[in-house]
Structures are given as structure tokens and as C-alpha cells.
Amino acid sequence: MNDRWEASVQRLVSRDDVWLKRRHIEEHLRAGRWTEDTFLDLLSLHAAQTPDAPA
């Protein structure tokens, strides 16, 4: 785990609308089902790679 990964997990577990427990989130990340990229990370990447395309 790195600092970004830990911060991402902490943000998720601290939200009121996330019902998953820390161990479930970590399990998904370790198994590779999820990445540490957030929706905003992916949206920013898409915008940078295809600036004329809709989000």
C-alpha cells in the first residue's frame, strides 16, 4: 500500500453513502477488481486524451 492508496481507501470508508467496510474495499483493490483511480481521475484522463469528445 502507498499513501495514495491509503488516502483513497480512507475517503471511501469515511463517506456516509458507502456501505462497504474497509476490509471489503481493500479486498477489491488487492484482487485487482478496482484500481486506486477515482472517477474524477478517469474523467480528467479522458478529457486530456480526447478534448473534443463528450465526457
Tab-separated table of C-alpha atoms in Angstrom:
chain	number	residue	atom	x	y	z
A	1	MET	CA	0.000	0.000	0.000
A	2	ASN	CA	1.126	3.523	-0.677
A	3	ASP	CA	-0.078	6.882	0.623
A	4	ARG	CA	-2.375	7.488	-2.349
A	5	TRP	CA	-3.945	4.055	-1.942
A	6	GLU	CA	-4.437	4.602	1.794
A	7	ALA	CA	-5.957	8.046	1.199
A	8	SER	CA	-8.325	6.589	-1.397
A	9	VAL	CA	-9.489	3.860	0.990
A	10	GLN	CA	-9.909	6.361	3.809
A	11	ARG	CA	-12.004	8.688	1.619
A	12	LEU	CA	-14.290	5.808	0.737
A	13	VAL	CA	-14.797	4.470	4.250
A	14	SER	CA	-15.472	7.944	5.637
A	15	ARG	CA	-18.389	8.635	3.281
A	16	ASP	CA	-21.951	8.259	4.560
A	17	ASP	CA	-23.155	6.797	1.261
A	18	VAL	CA	-20.589	3.969	1.128
A	19	TRP	CA	-21.813	0.826	2.850
A	20	LEU	CA	-18.684	-1.257	2.270
A	21	LYS	CA	-16.336	-1.833	5.170
A	22	ARG	CA	-12.620	-1.101	4.934
A	23	ARG	CA	-11.755	-4.793	4.577
A	24	HIS	CA	-14.114	-5.142	1.591
A	25	ILE	CA	-12.639	-2.117	-0.151
A	26	GLU	CA	-9.102	-3.368	0.449
A	27	GLU	CA	-10.087	-6.824	-0.815
A	28	HIS	CA	-11.422	-5.368	-4.091
A	29	LEU	CA	-8.269	-3.289	-4.539
A	30	ARG	CA	-5.876	-6.156	-3.775
A	31	ALA	CA	-7.760	-8.536	-6.085
A	32	GLY	CA	-7.466	-6.033	-8.929
A	33	ARG	CA	-11.225	-5.624	-9.336
A	34	TRP	CA	-10.809	-1.944	-8.516
A	35	THR	CA	-7.935	0.464	-9.010
A	36	GLU	CA	-6.970	3.451	-6.917
A	37	ASP	CA	-8.112	5.716	-9.756
A	38	THR	CA	-11.226	7.681	-8.929
A	39	PHE	CA	-13.998	8.649	-11.303
A	40	LEU	CA	-12.509	12.138	-11.441
A	41	ASP	CA	-9.075	10.696	-12.300
A	42	LEU	CA	-10.596	8.768	-15.189
A	43	LEU	CA	-12.677	11.726	-16.331
A	44	SER	CA	-9.626	14.009	-16.319
A	45	LEU	CA	-7.632	11.444	-18.300
A	46	HIS	CA	-10.426	11.117	-20.851
A	47	ALA	CA	-10.671	14.903	-21.185
A	48	ALA	CA	-6.917	15.220	-21.697
A	49	GLN	CA	-6.796	12.421	-24.272
A	50	THR	CA	-9.941	13.434	-26.182
A	51	PRO	CA	-10.604	17.125	-25.537
A	52	ASP	CA	-13.244	17.393	-28.282
A	53	ALA	CA	-15.251	14.346	-27.174
A	54	PRO	CA	-18.124	14.496	-24.719
A	55	ALA	CA	-17.371	13.338	-21.198
